[in-house]
Structures are given as C-alpha cells and as structure tokens.
PDB file of C-alpha atoms in Angstrom:
ATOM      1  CA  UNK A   1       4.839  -5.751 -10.736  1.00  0.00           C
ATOM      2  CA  UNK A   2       2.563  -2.534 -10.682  1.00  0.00           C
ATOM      3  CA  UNK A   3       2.614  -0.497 -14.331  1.00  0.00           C
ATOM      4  CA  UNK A   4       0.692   2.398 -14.562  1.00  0.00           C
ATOM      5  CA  UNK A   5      -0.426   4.305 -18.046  1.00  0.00           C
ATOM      6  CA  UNK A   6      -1.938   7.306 -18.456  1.00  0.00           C
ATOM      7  CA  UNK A   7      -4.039   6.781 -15.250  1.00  0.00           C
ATOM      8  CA  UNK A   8      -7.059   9.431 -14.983  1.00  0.00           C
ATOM      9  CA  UNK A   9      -9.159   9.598 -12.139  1.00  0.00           C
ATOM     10  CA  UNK A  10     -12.102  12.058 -11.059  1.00  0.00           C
ATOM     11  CA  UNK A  11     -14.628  12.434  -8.324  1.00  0.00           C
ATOM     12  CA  UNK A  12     -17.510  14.676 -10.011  1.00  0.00           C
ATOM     13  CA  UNK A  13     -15.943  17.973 -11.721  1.00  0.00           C
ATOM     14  CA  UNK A  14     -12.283  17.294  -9.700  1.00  0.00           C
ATOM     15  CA  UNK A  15      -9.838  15.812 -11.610  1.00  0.00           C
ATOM     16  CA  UNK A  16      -7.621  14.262  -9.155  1.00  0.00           C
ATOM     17  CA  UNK A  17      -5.449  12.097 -10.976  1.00  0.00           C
ATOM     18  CA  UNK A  18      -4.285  13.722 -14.674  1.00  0.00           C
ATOM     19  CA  UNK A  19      -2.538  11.071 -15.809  1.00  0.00           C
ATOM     20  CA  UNK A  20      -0.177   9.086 -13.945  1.00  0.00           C
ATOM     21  CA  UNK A  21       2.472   6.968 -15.867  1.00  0.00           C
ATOM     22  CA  UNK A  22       4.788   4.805 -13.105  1.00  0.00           C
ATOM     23  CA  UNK A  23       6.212   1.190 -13.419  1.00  0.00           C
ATOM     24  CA  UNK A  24       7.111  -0.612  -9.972  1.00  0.00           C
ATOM     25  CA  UNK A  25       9.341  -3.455 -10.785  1.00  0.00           C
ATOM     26  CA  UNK A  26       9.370  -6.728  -8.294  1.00  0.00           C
ATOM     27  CA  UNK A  27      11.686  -6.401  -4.984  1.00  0.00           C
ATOM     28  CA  UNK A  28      11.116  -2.571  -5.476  1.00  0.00           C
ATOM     29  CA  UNK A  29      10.267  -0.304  -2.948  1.00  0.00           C
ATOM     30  CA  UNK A  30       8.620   3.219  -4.156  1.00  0.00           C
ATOM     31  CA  UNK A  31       8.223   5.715  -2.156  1.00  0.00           C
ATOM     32  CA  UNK A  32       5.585   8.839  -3.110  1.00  0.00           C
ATOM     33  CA  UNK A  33       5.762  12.265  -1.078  1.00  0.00           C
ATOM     34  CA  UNK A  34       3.976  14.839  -2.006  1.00  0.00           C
ATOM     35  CA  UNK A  35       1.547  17.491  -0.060  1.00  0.00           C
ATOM     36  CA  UNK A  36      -2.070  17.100   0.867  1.00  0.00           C
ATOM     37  CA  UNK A  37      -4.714  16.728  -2.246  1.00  0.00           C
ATOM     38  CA  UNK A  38      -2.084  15.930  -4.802  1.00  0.00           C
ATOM     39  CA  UNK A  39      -3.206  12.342  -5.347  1.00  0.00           C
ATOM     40  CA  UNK A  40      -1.053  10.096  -3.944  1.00  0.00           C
ATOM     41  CA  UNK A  41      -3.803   8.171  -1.770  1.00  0.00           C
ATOM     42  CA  UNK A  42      -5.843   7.956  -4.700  1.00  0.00           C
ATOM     43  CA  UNK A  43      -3.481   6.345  -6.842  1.00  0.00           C
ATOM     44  CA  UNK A  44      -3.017   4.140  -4.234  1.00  0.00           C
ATOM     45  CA  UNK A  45      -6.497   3.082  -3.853  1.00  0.00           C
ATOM     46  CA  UNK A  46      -6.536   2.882  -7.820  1.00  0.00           C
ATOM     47  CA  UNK A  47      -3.994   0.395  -8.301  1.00  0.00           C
ATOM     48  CA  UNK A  48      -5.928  -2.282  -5.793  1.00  0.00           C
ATOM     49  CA  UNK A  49      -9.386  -1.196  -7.560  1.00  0.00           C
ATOM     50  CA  UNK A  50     -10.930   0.541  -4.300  1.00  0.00           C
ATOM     51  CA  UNK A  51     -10.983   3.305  -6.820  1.00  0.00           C
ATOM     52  CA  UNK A  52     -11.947   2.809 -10.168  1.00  0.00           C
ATOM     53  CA  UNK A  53      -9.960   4.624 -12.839  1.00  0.00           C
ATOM     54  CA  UNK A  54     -11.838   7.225 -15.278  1.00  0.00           C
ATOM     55  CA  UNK A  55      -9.222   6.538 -18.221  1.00  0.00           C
ATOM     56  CA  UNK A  56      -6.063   4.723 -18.968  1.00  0.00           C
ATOM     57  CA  UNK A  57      -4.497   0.799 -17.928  1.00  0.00           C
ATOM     58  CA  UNK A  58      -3.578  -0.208 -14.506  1.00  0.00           C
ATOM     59  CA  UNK A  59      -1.643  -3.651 -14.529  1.00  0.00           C
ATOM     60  CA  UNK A  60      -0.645  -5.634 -10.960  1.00  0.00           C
ATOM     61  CA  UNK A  61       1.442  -8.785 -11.690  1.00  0.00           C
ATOM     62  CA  UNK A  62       0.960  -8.973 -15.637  1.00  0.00           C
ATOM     63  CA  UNK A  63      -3.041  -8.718 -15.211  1.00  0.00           C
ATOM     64  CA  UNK A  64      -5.532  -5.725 -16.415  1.00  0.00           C
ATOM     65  CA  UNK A  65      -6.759  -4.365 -12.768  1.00  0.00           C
ATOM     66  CA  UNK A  66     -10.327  -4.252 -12.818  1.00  0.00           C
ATOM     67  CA  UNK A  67     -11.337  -5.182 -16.614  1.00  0.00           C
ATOM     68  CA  UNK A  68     -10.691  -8.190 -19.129  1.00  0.00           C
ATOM     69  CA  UNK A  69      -9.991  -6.471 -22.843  1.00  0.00           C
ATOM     70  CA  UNK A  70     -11.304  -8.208 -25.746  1.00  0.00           C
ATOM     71  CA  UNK A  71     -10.341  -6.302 -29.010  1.00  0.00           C
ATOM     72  CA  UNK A  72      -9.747  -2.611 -28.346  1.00  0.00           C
ATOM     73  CA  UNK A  73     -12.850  -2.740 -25.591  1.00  0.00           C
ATOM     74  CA  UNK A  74     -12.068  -2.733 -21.749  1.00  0.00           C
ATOM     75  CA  UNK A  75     -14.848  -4.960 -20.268  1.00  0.00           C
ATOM     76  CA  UNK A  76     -15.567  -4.390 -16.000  1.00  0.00           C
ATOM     77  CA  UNK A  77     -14.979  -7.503 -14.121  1.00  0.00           C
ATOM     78  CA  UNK A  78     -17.317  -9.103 -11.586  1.00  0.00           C
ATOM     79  CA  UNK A  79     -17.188  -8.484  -7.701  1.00  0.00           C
ATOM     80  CA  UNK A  80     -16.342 -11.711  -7.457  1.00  0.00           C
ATOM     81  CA  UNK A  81     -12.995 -11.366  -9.671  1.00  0.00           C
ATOM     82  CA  UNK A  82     -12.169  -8.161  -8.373  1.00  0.00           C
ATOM     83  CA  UNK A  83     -11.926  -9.630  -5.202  1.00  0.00           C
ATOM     84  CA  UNK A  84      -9.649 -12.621  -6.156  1.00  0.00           C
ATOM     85  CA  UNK A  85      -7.015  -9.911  -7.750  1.00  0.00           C
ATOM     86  CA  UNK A  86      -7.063  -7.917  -4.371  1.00  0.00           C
ATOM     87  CA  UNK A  87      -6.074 -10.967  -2.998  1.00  0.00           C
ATOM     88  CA  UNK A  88      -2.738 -10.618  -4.456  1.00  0.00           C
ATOM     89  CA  UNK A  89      -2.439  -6.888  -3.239  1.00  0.00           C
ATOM     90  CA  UNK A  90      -2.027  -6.252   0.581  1.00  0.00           C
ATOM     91  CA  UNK A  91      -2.744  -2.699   1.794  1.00  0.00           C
ATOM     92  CA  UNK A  92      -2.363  -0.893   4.590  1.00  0.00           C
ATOM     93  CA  UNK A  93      -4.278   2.702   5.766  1.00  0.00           C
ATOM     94  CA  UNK A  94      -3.587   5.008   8.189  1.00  0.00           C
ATOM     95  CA  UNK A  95      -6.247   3.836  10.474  1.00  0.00           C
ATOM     96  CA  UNK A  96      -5.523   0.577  11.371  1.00  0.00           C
ATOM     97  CA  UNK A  97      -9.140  -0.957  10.464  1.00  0.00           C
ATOM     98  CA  UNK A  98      -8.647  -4.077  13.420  1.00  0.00           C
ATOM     99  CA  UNK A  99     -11.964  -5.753  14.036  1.00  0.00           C
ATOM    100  CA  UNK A 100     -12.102  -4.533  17.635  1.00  0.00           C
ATOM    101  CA  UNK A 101     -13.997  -8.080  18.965  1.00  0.00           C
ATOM    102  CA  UNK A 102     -11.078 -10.135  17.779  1.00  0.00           C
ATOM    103  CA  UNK A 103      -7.661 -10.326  19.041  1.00  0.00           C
ATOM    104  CA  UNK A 104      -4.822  -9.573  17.375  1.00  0.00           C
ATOM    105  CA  UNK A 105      -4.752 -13.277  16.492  1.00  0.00           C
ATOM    106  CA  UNK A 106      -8.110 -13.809  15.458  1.00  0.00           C
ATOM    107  CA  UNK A 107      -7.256 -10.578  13.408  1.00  0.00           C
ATOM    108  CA  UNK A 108      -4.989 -12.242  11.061  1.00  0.00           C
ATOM    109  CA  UNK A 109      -6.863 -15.747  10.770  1.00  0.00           C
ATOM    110  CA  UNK A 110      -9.963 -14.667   9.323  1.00  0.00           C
ATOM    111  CA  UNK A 111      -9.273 -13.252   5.817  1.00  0.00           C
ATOM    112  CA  UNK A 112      -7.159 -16.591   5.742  1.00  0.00           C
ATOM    113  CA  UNK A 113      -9.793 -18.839   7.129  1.00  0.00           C
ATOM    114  CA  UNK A 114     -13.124 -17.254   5.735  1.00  0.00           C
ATOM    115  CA  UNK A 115     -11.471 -16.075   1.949  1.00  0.00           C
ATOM    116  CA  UNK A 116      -8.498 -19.050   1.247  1.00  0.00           C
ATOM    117  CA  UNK A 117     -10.341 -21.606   2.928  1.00  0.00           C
ATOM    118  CA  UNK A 118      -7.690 -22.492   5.254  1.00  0.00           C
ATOM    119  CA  UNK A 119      -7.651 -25.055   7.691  1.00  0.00           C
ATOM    120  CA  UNK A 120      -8.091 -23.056  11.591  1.00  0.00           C
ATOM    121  CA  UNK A 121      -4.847 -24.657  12.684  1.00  0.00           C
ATOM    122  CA  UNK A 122      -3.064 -23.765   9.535  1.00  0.00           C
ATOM    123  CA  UNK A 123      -4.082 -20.214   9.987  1.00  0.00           C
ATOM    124  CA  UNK A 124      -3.321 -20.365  13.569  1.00  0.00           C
ATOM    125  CA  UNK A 125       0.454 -21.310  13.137  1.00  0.00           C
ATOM    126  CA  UNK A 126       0.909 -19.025  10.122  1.00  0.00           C
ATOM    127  CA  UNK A 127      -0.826 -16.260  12.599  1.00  0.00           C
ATOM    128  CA  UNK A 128       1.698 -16.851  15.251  1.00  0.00           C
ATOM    129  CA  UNK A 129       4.419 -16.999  13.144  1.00  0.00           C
ATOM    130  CA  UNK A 130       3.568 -13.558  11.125  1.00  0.00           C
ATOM    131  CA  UNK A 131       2.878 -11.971  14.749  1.00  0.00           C
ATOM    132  CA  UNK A 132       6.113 -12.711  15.692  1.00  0.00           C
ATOM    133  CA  UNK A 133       7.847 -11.414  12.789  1.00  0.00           C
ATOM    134  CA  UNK A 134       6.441  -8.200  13.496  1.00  0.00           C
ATOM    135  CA  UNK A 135       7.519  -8.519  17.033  1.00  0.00           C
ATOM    136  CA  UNK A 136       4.121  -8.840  18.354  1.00  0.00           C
ATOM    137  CA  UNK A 137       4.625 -12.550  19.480  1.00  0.00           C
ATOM    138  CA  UNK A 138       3.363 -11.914  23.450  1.00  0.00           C
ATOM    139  CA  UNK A 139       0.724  -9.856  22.413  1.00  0.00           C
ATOM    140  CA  UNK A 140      -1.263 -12.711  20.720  1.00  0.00           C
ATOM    141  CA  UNK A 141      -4.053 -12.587  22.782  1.00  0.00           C
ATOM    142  CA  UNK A 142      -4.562  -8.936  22.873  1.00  0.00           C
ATOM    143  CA  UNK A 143      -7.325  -7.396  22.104  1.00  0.00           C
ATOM    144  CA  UNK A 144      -6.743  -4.171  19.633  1.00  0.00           C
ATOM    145  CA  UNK A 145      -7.874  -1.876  22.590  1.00  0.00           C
ATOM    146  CA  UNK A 146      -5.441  -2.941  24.630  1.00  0.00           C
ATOM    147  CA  UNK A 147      -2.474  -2.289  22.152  1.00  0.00           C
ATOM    148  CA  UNK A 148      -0.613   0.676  21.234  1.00  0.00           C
ATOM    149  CA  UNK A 149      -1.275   2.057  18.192  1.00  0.00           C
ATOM    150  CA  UNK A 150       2.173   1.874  16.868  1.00  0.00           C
ATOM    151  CA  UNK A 151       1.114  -2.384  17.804  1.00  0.00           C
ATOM    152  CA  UNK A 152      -2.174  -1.905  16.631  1.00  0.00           C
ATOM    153  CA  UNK A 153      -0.728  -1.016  13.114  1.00  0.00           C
ATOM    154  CA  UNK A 154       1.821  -3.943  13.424  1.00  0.00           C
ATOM    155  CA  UNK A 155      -0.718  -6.221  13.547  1.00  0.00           C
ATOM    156  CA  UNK A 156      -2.753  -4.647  10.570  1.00  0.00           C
ATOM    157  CA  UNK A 157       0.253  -5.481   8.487  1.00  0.00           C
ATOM    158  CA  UNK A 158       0.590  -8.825  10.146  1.00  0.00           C
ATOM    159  CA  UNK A 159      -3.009  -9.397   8.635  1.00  0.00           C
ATOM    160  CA  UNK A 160      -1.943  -7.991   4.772  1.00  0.00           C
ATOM    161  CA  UNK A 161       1.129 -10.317   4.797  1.00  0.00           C
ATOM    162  CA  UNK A 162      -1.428 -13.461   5.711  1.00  0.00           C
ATOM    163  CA  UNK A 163      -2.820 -13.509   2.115  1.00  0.00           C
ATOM    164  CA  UNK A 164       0.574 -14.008   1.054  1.00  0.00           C
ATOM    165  CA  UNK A 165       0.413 -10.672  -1.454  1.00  0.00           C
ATOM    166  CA  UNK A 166       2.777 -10.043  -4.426  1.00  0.00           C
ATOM    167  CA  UNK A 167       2.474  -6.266  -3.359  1.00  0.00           C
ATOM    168  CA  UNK A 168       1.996  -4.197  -0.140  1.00  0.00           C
ATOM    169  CA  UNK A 169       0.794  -0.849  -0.380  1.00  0.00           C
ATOM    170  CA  UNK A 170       1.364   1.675   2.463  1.00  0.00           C
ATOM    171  CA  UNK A 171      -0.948   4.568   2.775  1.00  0.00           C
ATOM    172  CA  UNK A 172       0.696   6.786   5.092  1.00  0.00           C
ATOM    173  CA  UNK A 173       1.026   3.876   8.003  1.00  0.00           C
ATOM    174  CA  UNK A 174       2.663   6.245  10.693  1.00  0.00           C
ATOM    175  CA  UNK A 175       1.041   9.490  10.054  1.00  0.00           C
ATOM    176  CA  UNK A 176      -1.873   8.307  12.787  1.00  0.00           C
ATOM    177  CA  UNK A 177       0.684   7.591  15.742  1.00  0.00           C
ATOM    178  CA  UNK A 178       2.400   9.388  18.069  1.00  0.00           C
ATOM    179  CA  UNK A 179       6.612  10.338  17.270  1.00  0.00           C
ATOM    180  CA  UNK A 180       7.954   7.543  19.596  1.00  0.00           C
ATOM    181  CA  UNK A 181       5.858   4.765  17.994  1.00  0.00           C
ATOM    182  CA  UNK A 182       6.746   5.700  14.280  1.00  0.00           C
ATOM    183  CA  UNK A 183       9.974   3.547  14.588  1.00  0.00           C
ATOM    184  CA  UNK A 184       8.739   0.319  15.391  1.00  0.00           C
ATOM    185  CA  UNK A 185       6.313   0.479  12.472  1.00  0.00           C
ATOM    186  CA  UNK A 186       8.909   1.459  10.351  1.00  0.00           C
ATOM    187  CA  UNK A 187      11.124  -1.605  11.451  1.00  0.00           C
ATOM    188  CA  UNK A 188       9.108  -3.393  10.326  1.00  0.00           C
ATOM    189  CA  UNK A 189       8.562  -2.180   6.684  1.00  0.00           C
ATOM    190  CA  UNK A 190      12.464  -1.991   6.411  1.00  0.00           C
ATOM    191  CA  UNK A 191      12.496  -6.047   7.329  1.00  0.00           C
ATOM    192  CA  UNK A 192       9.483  -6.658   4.719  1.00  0.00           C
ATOM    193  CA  UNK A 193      11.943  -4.678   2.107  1.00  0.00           C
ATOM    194  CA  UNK A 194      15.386  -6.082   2.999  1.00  0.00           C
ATOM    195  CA  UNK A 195      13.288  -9.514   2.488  1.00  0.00           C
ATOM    196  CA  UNK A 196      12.597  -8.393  -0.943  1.00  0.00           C
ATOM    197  CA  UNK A 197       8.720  -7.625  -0.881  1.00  0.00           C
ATOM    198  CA  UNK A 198       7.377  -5.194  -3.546  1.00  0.00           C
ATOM    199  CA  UNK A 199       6.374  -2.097  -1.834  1.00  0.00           C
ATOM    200  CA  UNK A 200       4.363   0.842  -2.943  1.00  0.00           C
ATOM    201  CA  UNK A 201       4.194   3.642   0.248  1.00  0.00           C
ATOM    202  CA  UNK A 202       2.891   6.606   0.544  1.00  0.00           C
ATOM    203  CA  UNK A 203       4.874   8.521   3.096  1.00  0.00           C
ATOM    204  CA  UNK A 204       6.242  11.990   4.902  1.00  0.00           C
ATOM    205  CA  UNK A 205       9.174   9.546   6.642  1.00  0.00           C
ATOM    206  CA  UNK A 206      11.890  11.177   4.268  1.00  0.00           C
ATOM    207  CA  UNK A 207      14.379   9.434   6.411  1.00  0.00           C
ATOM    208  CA  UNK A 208      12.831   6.081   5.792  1.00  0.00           C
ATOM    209  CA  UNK A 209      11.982   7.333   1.687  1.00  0.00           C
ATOM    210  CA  UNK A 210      16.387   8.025   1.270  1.00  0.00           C
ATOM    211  CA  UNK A 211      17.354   4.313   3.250  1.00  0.00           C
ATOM    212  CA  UNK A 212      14.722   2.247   2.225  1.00  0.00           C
ATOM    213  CA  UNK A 213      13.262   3.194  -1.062  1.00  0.00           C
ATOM    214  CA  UNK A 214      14.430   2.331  -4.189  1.00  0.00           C
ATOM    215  CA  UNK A 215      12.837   5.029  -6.325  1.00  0.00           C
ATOM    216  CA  UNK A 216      11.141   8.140  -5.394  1.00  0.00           C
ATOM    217  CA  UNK A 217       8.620   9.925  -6.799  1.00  0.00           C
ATOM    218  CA  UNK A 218       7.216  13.632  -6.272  1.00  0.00           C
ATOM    219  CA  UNK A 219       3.587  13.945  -6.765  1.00  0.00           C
ATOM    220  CA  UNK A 220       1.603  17.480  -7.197  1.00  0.00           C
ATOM    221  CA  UNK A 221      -1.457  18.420  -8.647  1.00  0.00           C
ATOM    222  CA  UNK A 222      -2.635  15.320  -9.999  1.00  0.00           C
ATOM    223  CA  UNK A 223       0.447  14.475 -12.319  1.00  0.00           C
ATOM    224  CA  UNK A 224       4.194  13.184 -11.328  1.00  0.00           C
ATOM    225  CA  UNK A 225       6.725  15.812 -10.915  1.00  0.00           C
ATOM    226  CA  UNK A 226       9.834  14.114 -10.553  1.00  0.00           C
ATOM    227  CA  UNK A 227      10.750  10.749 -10.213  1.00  0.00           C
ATOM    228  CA  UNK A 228      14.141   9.252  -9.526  1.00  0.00           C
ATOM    229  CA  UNK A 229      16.423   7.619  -6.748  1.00  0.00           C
ATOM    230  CA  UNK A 230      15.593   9.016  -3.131  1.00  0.00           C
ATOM    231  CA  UNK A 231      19.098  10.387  -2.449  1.00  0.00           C
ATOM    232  CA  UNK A 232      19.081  12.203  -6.027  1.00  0.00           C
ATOM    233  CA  UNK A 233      15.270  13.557  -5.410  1.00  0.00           C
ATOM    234  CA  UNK A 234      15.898  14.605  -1.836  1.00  0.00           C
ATOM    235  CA  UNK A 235      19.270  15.802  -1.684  1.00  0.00           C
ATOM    236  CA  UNK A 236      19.615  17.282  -5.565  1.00  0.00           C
ATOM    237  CA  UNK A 237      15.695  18.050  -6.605  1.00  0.00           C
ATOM    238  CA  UNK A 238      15.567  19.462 -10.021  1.00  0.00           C
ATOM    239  CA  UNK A 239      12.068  20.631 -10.351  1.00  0.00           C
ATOM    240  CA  UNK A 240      11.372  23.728  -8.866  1.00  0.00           C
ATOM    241  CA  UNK A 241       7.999  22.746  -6.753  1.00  0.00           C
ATOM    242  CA  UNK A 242       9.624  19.644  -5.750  1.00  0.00           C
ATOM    243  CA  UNK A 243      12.388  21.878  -4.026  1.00  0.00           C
ATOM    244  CA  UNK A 244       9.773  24.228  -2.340  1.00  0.00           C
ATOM    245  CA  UNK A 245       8.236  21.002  -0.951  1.00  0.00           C
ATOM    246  CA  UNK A 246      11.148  19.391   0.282  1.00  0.00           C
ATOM    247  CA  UNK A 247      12.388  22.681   2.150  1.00  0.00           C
ATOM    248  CA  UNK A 248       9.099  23.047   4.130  1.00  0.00           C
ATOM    249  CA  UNK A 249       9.567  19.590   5.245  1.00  0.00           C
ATOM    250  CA  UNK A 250      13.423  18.319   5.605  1.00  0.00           C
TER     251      UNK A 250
END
C-alpha cells in the first residue's frame, strides 16, 4: 500500500528526512515513535504530498505520489491530480481542523458533496452512519464548539473515512487532548484496524503501538533506527538510542 525509497526531504539547509526506506503492506497498521524533530510528521505529510520530497520514490496504492515518470525523468503532476490521489489517502492531525460553522454532520458531507459529487442525501446517510460508528451518533447536530475534544477528533476521522481512503494516516491524534479522552479516540482506531484498514500513525500511545500495530518503527535523526514487531521493539530494543528512548518514556 505505502512503499517508501530512499525518501529525502529538506526545508532550506535542514535535512530532515535522510533517507527513509519503509513498505506498509494493505490491512497493516505501522506505528512510528520517535522524539521531537526526528521526522516522523514529515514523512507523514510526504507520503500524502503536503510535503514534497527533495529525492527518492514515494508510491501509495501502486501509483508514483506526486510525479508521472516517463523514461528515467520524474515529471510534477498538476494540482488538479494531486488532489485526486489525496483522495485515496485520509489523514488525520493533531488539531482537529473542524470547520467551526458546520456541525459535526455538515463536517463530514462536504468533502463528499463538494469533491465526489455526491448526491446531499447520499452524503447525509453515509454521514450518519460513519458518525455512529465512531460513537458520535447523538451528537449529529453538534456544533464542534460544543464537543469535547476527544469528540471533536472523532468526528475529524469520521470526515477522513467519508472519502472512502485506501490509507489513514494518524499524526499524533491524542497528543492534543486531555488523559481521560485519549481512550475513546483510540477505540476507535483499534475498530478501524480490527476492520482491516491500512494505517500509518504517528504516536507516543506505546500501549496502543504493542496491541494494535503490526510493525513498529523507531525514527531518529532523520533516518529509521529500528524497525520490527511492536512487542520485539518495545520489550527487546536492539539499538542502543532506541533503548534510551523507550526508557524515558515506558
């Protein structure tokens, strides 16, 4: 689903990605820990284009992200194409990015509506439906200031899942609420998994990382430093920076 080669990316003089090689296969769910400035959001935002990559190949679902390659050439493609491959990738931030004048219905029919053309009462019943699935069904009319933000962030991933992505990507979707609200977010993502969604998500929930990921992976500096199953990385880490970072944080 997501393969990664050799993925550079800089902002000015700052190397901040050095060359990431990863491969996410479908179903999967990878987790990526790591501290602050070591890349992980930025690969994120790479592999759905909000970042464009300084050297090597990003591919989502079989297709180049970003460029068309003719011959040994990478060639940029148009806004307008861009666009349609995001609309395979659903993403999620920290901040929940809820269009404040809309409720938390209206939140998740317009990218259907306005971008897929969909009939309002087509959206509307696949809005419903994908509220209640994240347990959010009574809070319909709701206006984001009037939700919690552990809801709030419920319905932001209510919205990704109405474009019917191949992939969700996480960026850190609990690290903006408060402790008792982290575990009805992570419900959530757990259901999305167990129903066999491809998952990329960057995270510091090393509880959810060992029971819900499938692979984990150890970022620092810019580069991968260990990669492997979540029980094997967390409770056996063989590299040593990976086990200073884990004992600052288990």
């Amino acid at each position: 689903m997501v393969r990664s080669e050799q993925v550079h990316k800089s902002f000015g003089s700052v190397e901040v990605l050095k060359g990431i090689d990863l491969e996410v296969r479908q179903g999967e769910v990878m987790c990526i820990i790591g501290p602050s400035g070591s890349g992980k959001s930025t690969f994120l935002r790479c592999i759905n284009h909000l970042e464009k990559i300084n050297a090597g190949r990003l591919w989502v679902n079989g297709h180049l992200v970003g460029y068309r390659q003719k011959g040994d050439k990478l060639h940029e493609l148009r806004d307008k194409e861009v666009a349609a491959q995001r609309r395979e990738i659903g993403m999620v931030f920290q901040r929940f990015n809820l269009f404040p004048h809309m409720t938390a219905l209206g939140n998740v029919m317009e990218a259907p509506v306005r971008v897929k053309r969909r009939p309002k009462a087509k959206a509307r019943e696949d809005a419903v439906a994908l509220l209640e699935r994240v347990g959010l069904g009574d809070k319909i009319g709701s206006y984001p200031g009037q939700l919690s933000g552990g809801q709030q962030q419920r319905v932001a991933i209510a919205r990704a899942l109405a474009m019917e992505p191949a992939l969700m990507l996480f960026d850190e979707p609990t690290s903006a609420l408060d402790p008792e609200l982290v575990g009805e977010v992570l419900e959530v993502m757990k259901q999305l998994a167990l129903d066999g969604m491809t998952m990329v998500v960057v995270t510091h929930e090393m509880g959810f990382a060992r029971e819900v990921g499938d692979s984990l992976v150890f970022m620092d500096g810019g580069v991968v430093v260990e990669k492997g199953a979540p029980r094997d990385v967390i409770g056996n880490p063989q590299h040593p920076r990976t086990q200073d970072f884990l004992s600052k944080v288990l």
